[in-house]
Short mmCIF file of C-alpha atoms in Angstrom, two decimals:
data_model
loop_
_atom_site.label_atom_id
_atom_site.label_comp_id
_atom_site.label_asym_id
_atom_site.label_seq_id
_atom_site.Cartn_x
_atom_site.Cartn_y
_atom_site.Cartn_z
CA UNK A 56 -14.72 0.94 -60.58
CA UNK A 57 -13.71 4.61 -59.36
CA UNK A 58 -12.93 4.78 -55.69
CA UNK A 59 -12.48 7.58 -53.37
CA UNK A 60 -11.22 7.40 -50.18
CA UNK A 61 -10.44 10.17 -47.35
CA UNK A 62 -8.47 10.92 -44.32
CA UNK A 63 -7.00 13.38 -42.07
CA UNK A 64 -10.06 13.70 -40.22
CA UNK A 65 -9.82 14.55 -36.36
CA UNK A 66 -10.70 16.56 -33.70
CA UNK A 67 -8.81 20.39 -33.89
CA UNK A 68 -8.82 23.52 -31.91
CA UNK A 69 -10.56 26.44 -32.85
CA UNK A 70 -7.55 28.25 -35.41
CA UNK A 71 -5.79 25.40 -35.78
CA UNK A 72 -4.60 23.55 -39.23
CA UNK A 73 -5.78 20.22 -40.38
CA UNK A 74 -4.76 18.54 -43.65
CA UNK A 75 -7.08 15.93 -45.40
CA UNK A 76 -6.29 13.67 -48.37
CA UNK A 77 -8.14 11.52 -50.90
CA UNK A 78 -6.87 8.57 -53.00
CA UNK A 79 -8.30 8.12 -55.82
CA UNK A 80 -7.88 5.01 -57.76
CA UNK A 81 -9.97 3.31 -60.34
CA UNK A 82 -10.11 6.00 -63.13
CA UNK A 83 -7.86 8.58 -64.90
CA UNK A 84 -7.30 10.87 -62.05
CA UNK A 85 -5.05 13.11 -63.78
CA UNK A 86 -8.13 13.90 -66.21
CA UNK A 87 -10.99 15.42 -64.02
CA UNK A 88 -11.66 18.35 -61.89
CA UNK A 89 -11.98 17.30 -58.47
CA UNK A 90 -14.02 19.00 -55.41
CA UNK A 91 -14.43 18.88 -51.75
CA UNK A 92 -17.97 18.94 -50.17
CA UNK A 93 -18.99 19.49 -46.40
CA UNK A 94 -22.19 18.45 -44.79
CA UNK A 95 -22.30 19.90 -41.12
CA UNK A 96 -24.24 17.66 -38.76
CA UNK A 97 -27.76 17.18 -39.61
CA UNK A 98 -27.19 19.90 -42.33
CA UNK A 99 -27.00 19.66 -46.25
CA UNK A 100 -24.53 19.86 -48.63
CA UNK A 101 -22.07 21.96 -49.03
CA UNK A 102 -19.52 22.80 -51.94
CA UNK A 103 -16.49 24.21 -50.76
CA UNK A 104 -13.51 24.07 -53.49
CA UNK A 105 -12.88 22.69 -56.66
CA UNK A 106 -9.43 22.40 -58.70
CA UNK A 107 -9.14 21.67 -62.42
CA UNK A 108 -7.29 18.71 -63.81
CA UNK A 109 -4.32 20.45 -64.59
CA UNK A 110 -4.22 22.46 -61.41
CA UNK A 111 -4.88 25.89 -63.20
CA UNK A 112 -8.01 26.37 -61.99
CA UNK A 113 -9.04 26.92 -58.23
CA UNK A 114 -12.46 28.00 -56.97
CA UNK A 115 -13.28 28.38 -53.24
CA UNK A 116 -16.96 29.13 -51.53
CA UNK A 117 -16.41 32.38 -50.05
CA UNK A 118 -16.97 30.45 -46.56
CA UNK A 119 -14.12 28.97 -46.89
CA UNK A 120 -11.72 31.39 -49.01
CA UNK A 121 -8.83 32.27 -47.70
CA UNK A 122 -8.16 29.94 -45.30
CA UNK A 123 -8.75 26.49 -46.80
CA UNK A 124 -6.67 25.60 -50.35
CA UNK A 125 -7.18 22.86 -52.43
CA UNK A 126 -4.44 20.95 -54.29
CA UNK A 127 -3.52 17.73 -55.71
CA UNK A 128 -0.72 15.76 -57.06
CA UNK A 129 -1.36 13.60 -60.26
CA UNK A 130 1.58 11.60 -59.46
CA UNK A 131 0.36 10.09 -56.71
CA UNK A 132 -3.58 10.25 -57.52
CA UNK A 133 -4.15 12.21 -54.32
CA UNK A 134 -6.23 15.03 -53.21
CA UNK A 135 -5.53 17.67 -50.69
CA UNK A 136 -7.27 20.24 -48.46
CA UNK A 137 -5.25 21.65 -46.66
CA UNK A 138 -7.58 23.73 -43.72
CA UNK A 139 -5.88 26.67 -41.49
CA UNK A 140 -7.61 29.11 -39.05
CA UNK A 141 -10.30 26.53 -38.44
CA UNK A 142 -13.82 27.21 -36.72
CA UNK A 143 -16.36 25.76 -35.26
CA UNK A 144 -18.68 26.03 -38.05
CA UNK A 145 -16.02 24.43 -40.04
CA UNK A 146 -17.14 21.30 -38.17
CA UNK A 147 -18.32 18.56 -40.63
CA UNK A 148 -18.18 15.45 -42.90
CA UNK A 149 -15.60 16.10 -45.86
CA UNK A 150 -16.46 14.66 -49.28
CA UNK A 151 -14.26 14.40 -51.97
CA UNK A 152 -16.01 14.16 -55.08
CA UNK A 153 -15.74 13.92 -58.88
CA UNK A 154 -18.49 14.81 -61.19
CA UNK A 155 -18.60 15.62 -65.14
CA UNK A 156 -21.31 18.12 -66.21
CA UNK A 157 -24.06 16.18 -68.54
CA UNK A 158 -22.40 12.55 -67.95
CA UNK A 159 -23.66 10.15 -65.54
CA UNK A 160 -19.75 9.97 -64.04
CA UNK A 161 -20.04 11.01 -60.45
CA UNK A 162 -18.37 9.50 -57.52
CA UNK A 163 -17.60 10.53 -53.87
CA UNK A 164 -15.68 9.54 -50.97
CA UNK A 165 -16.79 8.21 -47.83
CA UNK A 166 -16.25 11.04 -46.17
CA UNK A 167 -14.05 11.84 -43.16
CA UNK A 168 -15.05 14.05 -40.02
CA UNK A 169 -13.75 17.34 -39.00
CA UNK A 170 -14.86 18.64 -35.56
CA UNK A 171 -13.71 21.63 -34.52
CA UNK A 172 -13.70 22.39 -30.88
CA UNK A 173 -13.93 25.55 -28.87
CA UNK B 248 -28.85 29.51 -47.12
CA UNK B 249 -28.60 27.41 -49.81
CA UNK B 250 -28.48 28.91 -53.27
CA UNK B 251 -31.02 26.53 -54.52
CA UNK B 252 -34.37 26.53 -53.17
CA UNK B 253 -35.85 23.09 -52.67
CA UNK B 254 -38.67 22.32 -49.25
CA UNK B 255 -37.63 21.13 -46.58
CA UNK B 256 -39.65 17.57 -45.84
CA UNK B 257 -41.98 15.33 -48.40
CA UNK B 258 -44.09 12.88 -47.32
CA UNK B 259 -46.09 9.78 -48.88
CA UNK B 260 -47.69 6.90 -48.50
CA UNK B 261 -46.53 3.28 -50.26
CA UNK B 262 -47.38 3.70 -53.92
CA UNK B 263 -48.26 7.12 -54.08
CA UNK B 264 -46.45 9.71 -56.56
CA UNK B 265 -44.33 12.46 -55.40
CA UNK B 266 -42.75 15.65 -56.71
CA UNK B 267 -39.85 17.46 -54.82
CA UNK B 268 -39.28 21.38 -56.50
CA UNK B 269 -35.84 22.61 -56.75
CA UNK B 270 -35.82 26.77 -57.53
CA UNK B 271 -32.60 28.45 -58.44
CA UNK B 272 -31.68 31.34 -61.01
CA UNK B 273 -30.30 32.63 -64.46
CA UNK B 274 -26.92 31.67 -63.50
CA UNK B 275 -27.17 28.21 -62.30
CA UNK B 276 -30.26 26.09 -63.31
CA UNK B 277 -30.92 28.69 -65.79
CA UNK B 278 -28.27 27.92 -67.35
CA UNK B 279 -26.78 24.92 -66.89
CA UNK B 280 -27.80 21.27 -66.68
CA UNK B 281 -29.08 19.37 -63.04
CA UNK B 282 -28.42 16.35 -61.33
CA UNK B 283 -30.27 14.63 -58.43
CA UNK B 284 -28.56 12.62 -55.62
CA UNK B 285 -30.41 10.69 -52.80
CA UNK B 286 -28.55 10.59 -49.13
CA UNK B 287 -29.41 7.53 -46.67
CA UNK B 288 -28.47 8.44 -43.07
CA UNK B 289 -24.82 8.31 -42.96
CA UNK B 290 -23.75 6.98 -46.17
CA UNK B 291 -22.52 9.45 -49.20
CA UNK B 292 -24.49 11.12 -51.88
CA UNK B 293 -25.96 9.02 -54.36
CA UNK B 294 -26.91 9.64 -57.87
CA UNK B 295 -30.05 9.48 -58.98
CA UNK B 296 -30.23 12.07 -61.91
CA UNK B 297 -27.87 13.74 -64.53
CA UNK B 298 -28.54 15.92 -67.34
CA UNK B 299 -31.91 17.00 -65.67
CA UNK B 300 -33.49 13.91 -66.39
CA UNK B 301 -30.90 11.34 -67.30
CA UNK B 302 -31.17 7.92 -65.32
CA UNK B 303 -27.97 5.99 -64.48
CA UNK B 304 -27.77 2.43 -65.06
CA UNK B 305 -29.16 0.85 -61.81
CA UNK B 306 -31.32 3.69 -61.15
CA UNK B 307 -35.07 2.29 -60.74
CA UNK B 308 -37.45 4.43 -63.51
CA UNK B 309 -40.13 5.15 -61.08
CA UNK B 310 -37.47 7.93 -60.60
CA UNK B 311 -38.26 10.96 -62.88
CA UNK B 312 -37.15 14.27 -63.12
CA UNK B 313 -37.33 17.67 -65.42
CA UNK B 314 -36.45 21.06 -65.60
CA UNK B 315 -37.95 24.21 -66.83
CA UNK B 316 -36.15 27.47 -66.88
CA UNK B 317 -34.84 28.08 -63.68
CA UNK B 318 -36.72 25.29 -61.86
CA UNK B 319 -35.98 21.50 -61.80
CA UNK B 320 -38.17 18.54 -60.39
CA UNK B 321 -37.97 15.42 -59.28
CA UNK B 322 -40.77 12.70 -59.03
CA UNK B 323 -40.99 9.60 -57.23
CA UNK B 324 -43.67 6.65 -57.94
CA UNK B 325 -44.48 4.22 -56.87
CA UNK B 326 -43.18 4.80 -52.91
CA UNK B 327 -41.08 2.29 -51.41
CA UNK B 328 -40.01 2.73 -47.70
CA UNK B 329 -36.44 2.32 -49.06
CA UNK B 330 -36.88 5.73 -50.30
CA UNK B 331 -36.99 7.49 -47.18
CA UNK B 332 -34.03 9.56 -47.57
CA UNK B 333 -32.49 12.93 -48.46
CA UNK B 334 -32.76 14.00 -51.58
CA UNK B 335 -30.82 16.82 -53.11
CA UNK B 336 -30.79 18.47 -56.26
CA UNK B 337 -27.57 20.30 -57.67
CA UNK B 338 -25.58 22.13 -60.57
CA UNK B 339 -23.32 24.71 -61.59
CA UNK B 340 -23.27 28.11 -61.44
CA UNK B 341 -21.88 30.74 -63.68
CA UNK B 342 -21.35 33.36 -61.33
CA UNK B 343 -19.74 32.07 -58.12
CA UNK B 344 -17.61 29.41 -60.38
CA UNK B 345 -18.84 26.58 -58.10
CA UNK B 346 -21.21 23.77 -57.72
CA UNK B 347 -24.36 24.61 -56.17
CA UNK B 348 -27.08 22.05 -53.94
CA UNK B 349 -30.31 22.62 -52.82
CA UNK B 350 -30.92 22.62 -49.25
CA UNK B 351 -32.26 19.07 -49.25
CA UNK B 352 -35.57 17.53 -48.69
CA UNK B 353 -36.37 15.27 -46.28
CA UNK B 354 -38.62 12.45 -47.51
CA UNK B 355 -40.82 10.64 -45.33
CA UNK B 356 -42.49 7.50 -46.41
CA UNK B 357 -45.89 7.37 -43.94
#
């Protein structure tokens, strides 16, 4: 069974950096695109980067472009997001998440909270 | 402001039938396939829906869903009070190269 699981959550100033990470195990990881979702409190959901399989591909929600940047290293079945001049409205649960257009393959993460103080 | 247009609460009563509306455009639902996730309170999205009206395994079929040009739906019969959730609908979209949700729809079971 595919299992995500994040970390790097914490509490962070206003600009600073944060770095969060998600294992994946249970599947090919080296095969699928993988994304990063935020859901501010008692908000909805919110895409915020994706990265292809291969790591050719990055795409970023202009909320977040430019200062956050996705990556990921196959070898070690691990997602990254790595989060600099950080604001308040940055402030939220971060989902990893895997999905395949058209296929019932869709799994996410826990989640891990980033607050963002002022 | 989400990209995809769905209301913001639902309600029903045990056994009754209802429809939450998910409204996007050309380049997303227009043009690509949805799926359908339910959120308890504090947990992670759940599937409910893929393909626009694909059920995965587990899934009870008193969930339903379509789509119709740029509009997708989801129906729930049959209430149970264990579907008093968030429900959100989602896909991709062609011009901002990203996934998309709906704002998410609060369902209350009365």
């Amino acid at each position: 069974q595919a299992q995500l699981v994040e970390s790097g959550g914490g509490v962070v100033q206003r600009g600073g950096s944060l770095r969060l990470s998600c294992a994946a195990s249970g599947f090919t990881f080296s095969s699928y695109v993988m994304h990063w979702v935020r859901q501010a409190p008692g908000k909805g959901l919110e895409w915020a980067a994706l990265i292809s399989n291969d790591e050719s591909k990055r795409y970023y929600a202009d909320s977040v472009k430019g200062r956050f940047t996705i990556s990921r290293d196959n070898s070690k079945n691990t997602l990254y997001l790595q989060m600099n001049s950080l604001r308040t409205e940055d402030t939220a649960v971060y989902y990893c998440w895997t999905t395949v257009t058209g296929s019932a393959f869709d799994y996410w993460g826990q989640g891990t909270l980033v607050t963002v103080s002022s | 402001q989400s990209v995809l247009t769905q209301p913001p609460s639902a309600s029903g009563t045990p056994g009754q039938r209802v429809t939450i509306s998910c409204s996007g455009t050309s380049s997303n639902i227009g043009s690509n396939n949805v799926k359908w996730y339910q959120q308890l309170p504090g947990t992670a999205p759940k599937l409910l829906i893929y393909y626009n009206n694909q059920r995965p395994s587990g899934v009870p079929d008193r969930f339903s869903a379509s789509k119709s040009g740029t509009s997708a739906s989801l129906a729930i019969s049959g209430l149970q009070s264990e579907d008093e959730a968030d429900y959100y609908c989602a896909a991709w979209d062609d011009s901002l190269n990203g996934r998309v949700f709906g704002g998410g729809t609060k369902l209350t079971v009365l």
